[in-house]
Amino acid sequence: MRPYGRRAFLGVVAVGLSSLAWGEAAWRGLSSLLDPVTGRLAGPLGALPSPAGGWRIYNVNPPMPSFDRATWRLRIEGLVERPVELSYDQLRGLPRAEQISDFHCVTGWSVESVRWAGVRFRDLVEVARPLPGAKAVAFVSAERPYVDTLTLEQALLPDAMLAYELDGEPLSRPHGAPARLVIPEMYGYKNVKWVERIVLGREAFDGYWEQRGYDRDAWVGRSNGYG
Ligand SMILES: Nc1nc2c(c(=O)[nH]1)N[C@H]1C(S)=C(S)[C@@H](COP(=O)(O)O)O[C@H]1N2
Ligand SMILES: [Mo]
């Protein structure tokens, strides 16, 4: 892990902590996520056979998280006026967005014309009322220690979403049930699966693959994954 990324992140979180009591729990959770995992070889080497054409299923810390519709909650917190927990039904009740977009993994495979449905981040983060200082969003996976961030500007791209359907079906467990980040402009590693917490902060920090050498701004064709 590059020390720079960790320092920058701890700075971000400390700001939230000093002004907002409830930020403390969020801080503890995120900071433990970022602790190095010892003794485990993580990565695409663990890819499983794909259920549908083109996809390869990645999971850095098996087994995959399982989803229970009755108890699952999505937390939205950090630099917000009103931290919230959404049930699956509440998530499904937010304005629905649909799109067709291509998906590119940095290792060279792509899936064209994927049909996604989900919620745009504008509609999602509005629920928690972001504070003016919020300029970045962390997406925390139920699969520890997978986490990644976007600037708020990136999250608000017109085709970025928190997706809950893939090709007309509720997101399957291998694809990140019940909800994953989708940002077609960026390589697959930014598209965090099994998202269970969305934390707003002041600036982005290095996520799982970025701590292992990939660019934080994972623009398809324009980042260090290109070629
Ligand atoms: N939680 C989690 N999210 C993840 C990954 C992962 O291993 N764990 N792999 C990423 C990578 S590198 C890619 S290419 C895509 C692959 O999506 P798929 O597993 O649905 O094919 O998921 C991304 N999101
Ligand atoms: Mo990937």
XYZ file of N, CA and C and ligand atoms in Angstrom:
706
model
N 0.855 -1.199 0.000
C 0.000 0.000 0.000
C 0.888 1.244 0.000
N 0.561 2.189 -0.824
C 1.350 3.414 -0.829
C 0.951 4.263 0.365
N 1.960 4.660 1.165
C 1.649 5.403 2.395
C 0.876 6.685 2.084
N 1.130 7.266 0.949
C 0.455 8.511 0.598
C -1.068 8.350 0.646
N -1.536 7.237 0.025
C -2.974 7.019 -0.053
C -3.597 6.906 1.329
N -2.908 6.217 2.210
C -3.473 6.023 3.537
C -3.508 7.328 4.323
N -2.423 8.079 4.233
C -2.408 9.364 4.950
C -3.508 10.278 4.457
N -3.634 10.343 3.137
C -4.653 11.222 2.572
C -6.025 10.809 3.080
N -6.235 9.502 3.146
C -7.554 9.035 3.555
C -7.833 9.313 5.021
N -6.838 9.072 5.863
C -7.062 9.314 7.285
C -7.375 10.787 7.517
N -6.748 11.644 6.740
C -7.053 13.070 6.825
C -8.503 13.335 6.506
N -8.979 12.723 5.453
C -10.370 12.904 5.039
C -11.317 12.523 6.157
N -11.056 11.386 6.725
C -11.996 10.862 7.700
C -11.958 11.672 8.982
N -10.773 12.118 9.367
C -10.651 12.877 10.606
C -11.515 14.138 10.551
N -11.623 14.735 9.387
C -12.456 15.925 9.263
C -13.906 15.593 9.591
N -14.368 14.465 9.056
C -15.738 14.057 9.332
C -15.942 13.793 10.818
N -14.943 13.181 11.413
C -15.029 12.807 12.816
C -15.151 13.999 13.740
N -14.341 15.007 13.462
C -14.268 16.112 14.406
C -15.592 16.860 14.462
N -16.325 16.887 13.354
C -17.544 17.681 13.363
C -18.793 16.834 13.582
N -18.688 15.533 13.370
C -19.903 14.732 13.348
C -19.714 13.463 14.169
N -20.444 13.377 15.237
C -20.258 12.253 16.163
C -20.475 10.907 15.487
N -21.472 10.807 14.658
C -21.780 9.517 14.055
C -20.731 9.092 13.049
N -19.830 9.986 12.683
C -18.776 9.629 11.754
C -17.787 8.639 12.359
N -17.797 8.543 13.663
C -16.805 7.705 14.333
C -16.914 6.235 13.922
N -18.112 5.738 13.886
C -18.307 4.337 13.512
C -17.879 4.122 12.064
N -18.218 5.064 11.223
C -17.846 4.952 9.811
C -16.329 4.920 9.681
N -15.686 5.740 10.451
C -14.227 5.808 10.400
C -13.609 4.485 10.808
N -14.058 3.955 11.938
C -13.486 2.697 12.413
C -13.625 1.604 11.367
N -14.800 1.527 10.774
C -15.043 0.479 9.779
C -14.126 0.626 8.580
N -14.034 1.816 8.028
C -13.232 2.005 6.825
C -11.769 1.791 7.116
N -11.318 2.266 8.258
C -9.892 2.177 8.538
C -9.470 0.716 8.713
N -10.346 -0.099 9.292
C -9.956 -1.503 9.428
C -9.961 -2.205 8.076
N -10.821 -1.752 7.172
C -10.822 -2.306 5.813
C -9.489 -2.108 5.132
N -8.874 -0.967 5.420
C -7.660 -0.611 4.695
C -6.424 -1.278 5.277
N -6.571 -1.924 6.419
C -5.417 -2.637 6.938
C -5.030 -3.744 5.977
N -3.730 -3.942 5.775
C -3.306 -4.960 4.817
C -3.804 -6.340 5.249
N -4.204 -7.118 4.288
C -4.611 -8.492 4.573
C -3.382 -9.364 4.385
N -3.047 -10.087 5.405
C -1.822 -10.882 5.314
C -2.121 -12.305 4.905
N -1.165 -12.902 4.272
C -1.236 -14.329 4.015
C -2.248 -14.767 2.975
N -2.764 -13.879 2.207
C -3.734 -14.299 1.199
C -3.331 -13.745 -0.174
N -3.305 -14.605 -1.130
C -3.008 -14.176 -2.479
C -4.319 -13.755 -3.120
N -4.474 -12.453 -3.317
C -5.750 -11.951 -3.824
C -5.659 -11.734 -5.328
N -6.789 -11.730 -5.971
C -6.786 -11.245 -7.339
C -7.431 -12.128 -8.369
N -7.295 -11.722 -9.631
C -7.985 -12.377 -10.730
C -7.593 -13.842 -10.892
N -6.498 -14.254 -10.251
C -6.145 -15.671 -10.291
C -7.276 -16.528 -9.749
N -8.083 -15.920 -8.882
C -9.177 -16.668 -8.277
C -10.462 -16.623 -9.095
N -10.387 -16.185 -10.352
C -11.604 -16.050 -11.153
C -12.313 -17.393 -11.322
N -13.641 -17.344 -11.228
C -14.446 -18.548 -11.388
C -14.993 -18.611 -12.814
N -15.391 -19.791 -13.256
C -16.011 -19.888 -14.573
C -17.241 -18.992 -14.636
N -17.512 -18.445 -15.770
C -18.565 -17.461 -15.890
C -19.892 -18.106 -16.281
N -21.006 -17.647 -15.654
C -22.304 -18.216 -15.990
C -22.787 -17.763 -17.369
N -22.417 -16.584 -17.797
C -22.916 -16.078 -19.077
C -21.726 -15.681 -19.943
N -21.964 -15.612 -21.235
C -20.883 -15.344 -22.176
C -20.122 -14.080 -21.852
N -18.809 -14.184 -21.859
C -17.982 -12.993 -21.737
C -17.571 -12.647 -20.323
N -18.484 -12.765 -19.381
C -18.161 -12.363 -18.011
C -17.166 -13.315 -17.375
N -16.281 -12.765 -16.600
C -15.508 -13.581 -15.664
C -15.831 -13.076 -14.279
N -16.008 -13.987 -13.394
C -16.453 -13.614 -12.052
C -15.249 -13.492 -11.135
N -15.124 -12.311 -10.542
C -13.997 -12.064 -9.651
C -14.454 -11.911 -8.211
N -13.627 -12.392 -7.302
C -13.961 -12.428 -5.890
C -12.622 -12.537 -5.156
N -12.187 -11.455 -4.519
C -10.845 -11.460 -3.942
C -10.767 -12.201 -2.614
N -11.905 -12.413 -1.975
C -11.893 -13.011 -0.642
C -13.075 -13.958 -0.469
N -13.002 -15.137 -1.099
C -14.113 -16.085 -1.048
C -14.443 -16.496 0.387
N -15.663 -16.906 0.658
C -16.778 -17.033 -0.286
C -17.424 -15.681 -0.610
N -18.213 -15.644 -1.658
C -18.910 -14.409 -2.001
C -19.923 -14.070 -0.911
N -20.100 -12.771 -0.647
C -21.128 -12.381 0.321
C -22.497 -12.886 -0.136
N -23.331 -13.277 0.818
C -24.681 -13.682 0.418
C -25.667 -12.603 0.836
N -26.764 -12.554 0.133
C -27.735 -11.471 0.276
C -29.033 -12.011 0.854
N -29.475 -11.404 1.956
C -30.768 -11.750 2.549
C -31.665 -10.517 2.436
N -32.687 -10.653 1.622
C -33.537 -9.504 1.319
C -34.151 -8.873 2.574
N -34.439 -9.710 3.570
C -35.119 -9.209 4.774
C -34.182 -8.375 5.647
N -32.909 -8.721 5.677
C -32.025 -8.047 6.639
C -31.014 -7.107 5.988
N -30.860 -7.184 4.671
C -29.857 -6.362 3.990
C -30.167 -4.875 4.167
N -29.111 -4.097 4.392
C -29.265 -2.637 4.453
C -28.130 -1.983 3.689
N -28.439 -0.891 3.021
C -27.420 -0.049 2.408
C -27.284 1.200 3.261
N -26.086 1.422 3.793
C -25.865 2.616 4.612
C -25.264 3.722 3.764
N -25.760 4.909 3.926
C -25.186 6.082 3.261
C -24.822 7.059 4.363
N -23.532 7.377 4.468
C -23.087 8.133 5.635
C -21.834 8.927 5.300
N -21.161 9.422 6.325
C -19.980 10.248 6.109
C -20.367 11.717 6.163
N -19.922 12.494 5.175
C -20.203 13.926 5.167
C -21.607 14.186 4.630
N -22.560 13.793 5.423
C -23.966 13.987 5.054
C -24.723 14.555 6.250
N -25.808 15.222 5.970
C -26.634 15.781 7.035
C -27.391 14.694 7.770
N -27.768 13.675 7.007
C -28.684 12.672 7.551
C -28.252 11.283 7.113
N -27.393 10.616 7.900
C -26.999 9.249 7.527
C -28.242 8.369 7.455
N -28.283 7.488 6.482
C -29.478 6.645 6.323
C -29.100 5.190 6.116
N -30.068 4.337 6.382
C -29.983 2.915 6.054
C -31.189 2.587 5.207
N -30.939 2.088 4.013
C -32.041 1.735 3.119
C -32.193 0.223 3.088
N -33.423 -0.237 3.173
C -33.684 -1.657 2.947
C -33.643 -1.908 1.434
N -33.653 -3.164 1.060
C -33.664 -3.480 -0.368
C -34.903 -2.893 -1.039
N -36.037 -3.005 -0.383
C -37.264 -2.473 -0.977
C -37.209 -0.952 -1.107
N -36.606 -0.299 -0.113
C -36.466 1.160 -0.209
C -35.540 1.543 -1.362
N -34.471 0.778 -1.544
C -33.575 1.038 -2.679
C -34.350 0.901 -3.983
N -35.139 -0.162 -4.082
C -35.923 -0.394 -5.302
C -36.989 0.670 -5.500
N -37.341 1.356 -4.423
C -38.357 2.399 -4.517
C -37.824 3.732 -5.021
N -36.519 3.876 -5.100
C -35.947 5.130 -5.610
C -36.103 5.155 -7.133
N -36.016 6.363 -7.726
C -36.211 6.457 -9.185
C -35.320 5.470 -9.932
N -35.937 4.730 -10.833
C -35.240 3.666 -11.552
C -34.627 4.226 -12.833
N -33.384 3.842 -13.086
C -32.711 4.248 -14.321
C -32.277 2.988 -15.062
N -32.280 3.057 -16.378
C -31.861 1.918 -17.191
C -30.860 2.391 -18.230
N -29.980 1.497 -18.618
C -29.012 1.848 -19.654
C -28.454 0.584 -20.280
N -27.844 0.756 -21.430
C -27.082 -0.311 -22.077
C -25.676 0.224 -22.257
N -24.693 -0.494 -21.697
C -23.320 -0.006 -21.795
C -22.354 -1.180 -21.871
N -21.152 -0.906 -22.376
C -20.115 -1.936 -22.465
C -19.340 -1.986 -21.148
N -18.771 -3.145 -20.882
C -18.030 -3.359 -19.634
C -16.636 -3.871 -19.986
N -15.606 -3.229 -19.464
C -14.230 -3.594 -19.802
C -13.421 -3.907 -18.560
N -12.886 -5.107 -18.508
C -11.921 -5.416 -17.452
C -10.535 -5.001 -17.929
N -9.736 -4.542 -17.005
C -8.396 -4.073 -17.303
C -7.499 -5.218 -17.823
N -7.883 -6.446 -17.557
C -7.055 -7.568 -18.015
C -7.332 -7.938 -19.473
N -8.299 -7.236 -20.108
C -8.457 -7.413 -21.546
C -9.775 -7.972 -22.043
N -10.628 -8.473 -21.146
C -11.919 -8.961 -21.646
C -12.979 -7.872 -21.510
N -13.974 -7.947 -22.392
C -15.070 -6.980 -22.373
C -16.385 -7.701 -22.592
N -17.454 -7.111 -22.113
C -18.799 -7.579 -22.443
C -19.530 -6.383 -23.036
N -20.036 -6.563 -24.240
C -20.699 -5.452 -24.914
C -22.186 -5.434 -24.610
N -22.741 -4.242 -24.656
C -24.199 -4.052 -24.567
C -24.830 -4.757 -23.369
N -24.331 -4.431 -22.200
C -24.907 -4.968 -20.968
C -26.098 -4.091 -20.590
N -27.205 -4.722 -20.276
C -28.389 -3.970 -19.839
C -28.400 -3.888 -18.321
N -28.304 -2.673 -17.807
C -28.321 -2.452 -16.356
C -29.577 -1.699 -15.950
N -30.043 -1.948 -14.743
C -31.046 -1.079 -14.129
C -30.609 -0.824 -12.699
N -30.897 0.385 -12.225
C -30.488 0.742 -10.870
C -30.846 2.179 -10.552
N -30.074 2.775 -9.679
C -30.368 4.124 -9.205
C -29.175 5.031 -9.520
N -29.455 6.187 -10.087
C -28.379 7.173 -10.308
C -27.914 7.726 -8.956
N -26.627 8.062 -8.904
C -26.093 8.518 -7.625
C -26.679 9.855 -7.186
N -27.113 10.657 -8.143
C -27.758 11.917 -7.740
C -28.965 11.609 -6.840
N -29.775 10.656 -7.282
C -30.982 10.302 -6.524
C -30.641 9.569 -5.232
N -29.561 8.805 -5.273
C -29.204 8.003 -4.107
C -28.614 8.863 -2.982
N -27.623 9.688 -3.312
C -26.961 10.434 -2.230
C -27.842 11.566 -1.706
N -28.758 12.024 -2.544
C -29.690 13.062 -2.117
C -30.472 12.639 -0.872
N -30.742 11.365 -0.773
C -31.504 10.833 0.359
C -30.826 11.207 1.683
N -29.483 11.226 1.669
C -28.740 11.495 2.899
C -28.318 12.959 3.028
N -28.624 13.756 2.035
C -28.286 15.190 2.015
C -26.791 15.452 2.242
N -25.993 15.336 1.178
C -24.546 15.576 1.291
C -24.242 16.979 1.810
N -23.219 17.078 2.649
C -22.758 18.388 3.105
C -21.894 19.010 2.010
N -21.752 20.337 2.039
C -21.013 21.012 0.958
C -19.585 20.488 0.784
N -18.937 20.030 1.849
C -17.558 19.546 1.743
C -17.421 18.199 1.064
N -18.528 17.517 0.805
C -18.466 16.163 0.232
C -18.099 16.238 -1.242
N -16.926 15.689 -1.566
C -16.449 15.754 -2.951
C -16.072 14.369 -3.472
N -16.192 13.362 -2.639
C -15.808 12.007 -3.049
C -16.744 10.995 -2.396
N -16.787 9.821 -3.006
C -17.673 8.772 -2.522
C -16.894 7.463 -2.429
N -16.959 6.811 -1.281
C -16.341 5.491 -1.119
C -17.435 4.426 -1.185
N -17.143 3.366 -1.914
C -18.070 2.261 -2.063
C -17.466 1.059 -1.357
N -18.094 0.650 -0.279
C -17.545 -0.407 0.554
C -18.295 -1.702 0.252
N -17.535 -2.705 -0.119
C -18.126 -3.998 -0.432
C -18.314 -4.817 0.839
N -19.346 -5.652 0.832
C -19.494 -6.627 1.914
C -18.369 -7.648 1.840
N -17.683 -7.684 0.718
C -16.510 -8.544 0.598
C -15.286 -7.772 1.085
N -14.869 -8.052 2.303
C -13.674 -7.381 2.831
C -12.438 -7.893 2.110
N -11.442 -7.066 1.835
C -11.396 -5.634 2.115
C -11.624 -4.815 0.838
N -12.517 -5.248 -0.021
C -12.703 -4.547 -1.296
C -13.444 -3.234 -1.087
N -12.825 -2.166 -1.530
C -13.413 -0.838 -1.424
C -12.859 -0.042 -2.586
N -13.613 0.917 -3.094
C -13.049 1.849 -4.069
C -13.775 3.178 -3.958
N -13.201 4.196 -4.572
C -13.766 5.537 -4.463
C -13.910 6.173 -5.833
N -14.812 7.118 -5.902
C -14.927 8.003 -7.059
C -14.992 9.424 -6.527
N -14.590 10.395 -7.357
C -14.952 11.755 -6.992
C -16.466 11.854 -7.180
N -17.077 12.813 -6.504
C -18.522 12.969 -6.649
C -18.853 13.273 -8.111
N -17.984 14.052 -8.736
C -18.187 14.390 -10.144
C -18.233 13.129 -11.021
N -17.328 12.186 -10.753
C -17.329 10.929 -11.517
C -18.596 10.126 -11.226
N -18.984 10.093 -9.963
C -20.182 9.325 -9.593
C -21.432 9.902 -10.250
N -21.385 11.196 -10.554
C -22.557 11.843 -11.136
C -22.553 11.809 -12.664
N -21.607 11.092 -13.269
C -21.660 10.911 -14.722
C -23.030 10.340 -15.090
N -23.544 10.717 -16.268
C -24.921 10.348 -16.594
C -25.170 8.844 -16.674
N -24.123 8.043 -16.892
C -24.358 6.601 -16.993
C -23.727 5.814 -15.843
N -23.350 6.504 -14.779
C -22.896 5.778 -13.582
C -24.124 5.475 -12.732
N -24.134 4.334 -12.076
C -25.289 3.992 -11.229
C -24.927 2.947 -10.184
N -25.801 2.825 -9.204
C -25.771 1.657 -8.336
C -26.785 0.694 -8.951
N -26.263 -0.375 -9.558
C -27.123 -1.268 -10.352
C -27.663 -2.402 -9.498
N -28.949 -2.726 -9.714
C -29.542 -3.891 -9.035
C -30.096 -4.923 -10.017
N -30.028 -4.619 -11.310
C -30.439 -5.614 -12.317
C -29.417 -5.678 -13.437
N -29.215 -6.873 -13.948
C -28.319 -7.106 -15.081
C -29.094 -7.928 -16.113
N -29.185 -7.414 -17.313
C -29.903 -8.102 -18.387
C -31.287 -8.576 -17.948
N -31.986 -7.705 -17.271
C -33.388 -7.955 -16.959
C -33.651 -8.808 -15.724
N -32.609 -9.231 -15.050
C -32.778 -10.068 -13.846
C -32.138 -9.360 -12.656
N -32.702 -9.591 -11.459
C -32.012 -9.081 -10.272
C -30.556 -9.546 -10.297
N -29.672 -8.684 -9.882
C -28.248 -9.002 -9.891
C -28.008 -10.343 -9.188
N -27.289 -11.226 -9.814
C -27.005 -12.530 -9.209
C -25.881 -12.383 -8.180
N -25.765 -13.380 -7.352
C -24.717 -13.338 -6.317
C -23.325 -13.159 -6.936
N -22.934 -13.919 -7.970
C -21.590 -13.727 -8.532
C -21.357 -12.319 -9.087
N -22.416 -11.671 -9.550
C -22.261 -10.331 -10.117
C -22.428 -9.226 -9.080
N -22.623 -9.604 -7.802
C -22.599 -8.579 -6.749
C -23.905 -8.325 -6.024
N -24.796 -9.281 -5.986
C -26.117 -9.098 -5.375
C -26.035 -8.528 -3.961
N -26.940 -7.581 -3.655
C -28.010 -7.108 -4.535
C -27.659 -5.850 -5.315
N -26.487 -5.248 -5.098
C -26.223 -3.954 -5.737
C -24.730 -3.759 -5.961
N -24.398 -3.240 -7.135
C -22.999 -2.956 -7.453
C -22.889 -1.605 -8.147
N -21.712 -1.046 -8.039
C -21.392 0.167 -8.767
C -21.182 -0.165 -10.246
N -21.717 0.701 -11.112
C -21.445 0.589 -12.543
C -20.987 1.954 -13.038
N -19.794 1.976 -13.627
C -19.285 3.203 -14.248
C -18.549 2.792 -15.523
N -19.285 2.785 -16.656
C -18.766 2.201 -17.898
C -17.495 2.885 -18.415
N -17.300 4.155 -18.081
C -16.108 4.878 -18.540
C -14.840 4.337 -17.905
N -14.986 3.577 -16.835
C -13.806 3.096 -16.110
C -13.737 1.572 -16.122
N -12.524 1.067 -15.944
C -12.303 -0.376 -15.939
C -13.082 -1.050 -14.818
N -13.257 -2.348 -15.037
C -14.095 -3.155 -14.156
C -13.762 -3.035 -12.677
N -12.499 -2.842 -12.348
C -12.146 -2.867 -10.918
C -12.773 -1.734 -10.122
N -13.211 -0.665 -10.828
C -13.929 0.394 -10.116
C -15.376 0.003 -9.826
N -15.861 -1.035 -10.485
C -17.284 -1.389 -10.428
C -17.553 -2.344 -9.257
N -17.426 -1.792 -8.063
C -17.468 -2.569 -6.815
C -18.759 -3.394 -6.705
N -18.586 -4.674 -6.415
C -19.734 -5.565 -6.231
C -20.089 -5.667 -4.745
N -21.304 -6.140 -4.477
C -21.789 -6.342 -3.095
C -21.640 -5.063 -2.258
N -22.020 -3.922 -2.834
C -21.889 -2.650 -2.110
C -22.855 -2.635 -0.935
N -22.327 -2.350 0.250
C -23.217 -2.265 1.414
C -23.104 -0.932 2.146
N -22.054 -0.161 1.841
C -21.959 1.178 2.445
C -21.456 2.157 1.415
N -22.032 3.340 1.442
C -21.590 4.436 0.595
C -21.234 5.571 1.544
N -19.965 5.968 1.525
C -19.488 6.952 2.486
C -19.001 8.178 1.748
N -19.575 9.332 2.054
C -19.128 10.563 1.415
C -17.980 11.168 2.200
N -16.980 11.676 1.459
C -15.814 12.258 2.108
C -15.282 13.421 1.295
N -14.160 13.963 1.751
C -13.640 15.151 1.086
C -12.851 14.849 -0.174
N -12.092 13.736 -0.160
C -11.349 13.413 -1.372
C -11.210 11.913 -1.546
N -11.047 11.502 -2.813
C -10.961 10.080 -3.120
C -9.659 9.505 -2.559
N -9.648 8.201 -2.318
C -8.418 7.516 -1.900
C -8.281 6.251 -2.722
N -7.106 5.634 -2.638
C -6.844 4.443 -3.439
C -7.665 3.253 -2.950
N -8.330 2.605 -3.882
C -9.104 1.418 -3.574
C -8.257 0.160 -3.696
N -8.934 -0.959 -3.653
C -8.273 -2.257 -3.572
C -7.205 -2.442 -4.654
N -7.564 -2.275 -5.907
C -6.588 -2.521 -6.977
C -5.622 -1.358 -7.144
N -6.023 -0.190 -6.726
C -5.132 0.967 -6.825
C -3.991 0.856 -5.811
N -4.294 0.269 -4.665
C -3.234 0.007 -3.688
C -2.257 -1.031 -4.227
N -2.676 -1.720 -5.279
C -1.823 -2.739 -5.901
C -1.314 -2.283 -7.270
N -1.352 -0.977 -7.527
C -0.648 -0.440 -8.684
C -1.473 0.135 -9.819
N -2.778 -0.088 -9.820
C -3.590 0.467 -10.912
C -3.968 1.917 -10.630
N -4.242 2.646 -11.726
C -4.598 4.058 -11.587
C -5.923 4.245 -10.852
N -5.954 5.293 -10.033
C -7.209 5.599 -9.344
C -8.274 6.064 -10.337
N -7.859 6.875 -11.298
C -8.784 7.272 -12.364
C -8.651 6.256 -13.487
N -9.535 5.290 -13.473
C -9.383 4.099 -14.318
C -10.086 4.253 -15.662
N -9.924 5.419 -16.301
C -10.590 5.674 -17.582
C -10.215 4.601 -18.596
N -11.203 4.025 -19.232
C -10.952 2.994 -20.234
C -10.150 3.605 -21.382
N -8.991 3.000 -21.664
C -8.142 3.466 -22.757
C -7.215 4.605 -22.393
N -7.369 5.170 -21.193
C -6.549 6.329 -20.843
C -5.887 6.191 -19.475
N -5.908 5.009 -18.901
C -5.253 4.821 -17.603
C -4.173 3.764 -17.765
N -3.494 3.412 -16.684
C -2.359 2.496 -16.835
C -2.785 1.055 -17.090
N -4.087 0.829 -17.227
C -4.514 -0.507 -17.642
C -4.494 -0.649 -19.155
N -4.333 0.468 -19.862
C -4.464 0.426 -21.333
C -3.436 -0.475 -21.975
N -3.879 -1.294 -22.942
C -2.982 -2.178 -23.657
C -2.908 -3.496 -22.943
N -16.249 -6.852 -4.338
C -15.618 -7.002 -5.514
N -15.950 -6.210 -6.544
C -15.322 -6.358 -7.729
C -14.262 -7.288 -7.895
C -13.949 -8.112 -6.778
O -13.074 -8.997 -6.835
N -14.638 -7.957 -5.620
N -13.587 -7.382 -9.081
C -13.680 -6.201 -9.962
C -13.156 -6.464 -11.300
S -11.471 -6.430 -11.500
C -13.982 -6.641 -12.364
S -13.385 -6.785 -13.937
C -15.432 -6.751 -12.188
C -15.924 -8.073 -12.743
O -17.318 -8.142 -12.639
P -18.012 -9.572 -12.619
O -17.360 -10.368 -11.512
O -19.462 -9.267 -12.385
O -17.753 -10.204 -13.956
O -15.848 -6.651 -10.828
C -15.115 -5.713 -10.065
N -15.712 -5.564 -8.768
Mo -11.129 -6.507 -13.770
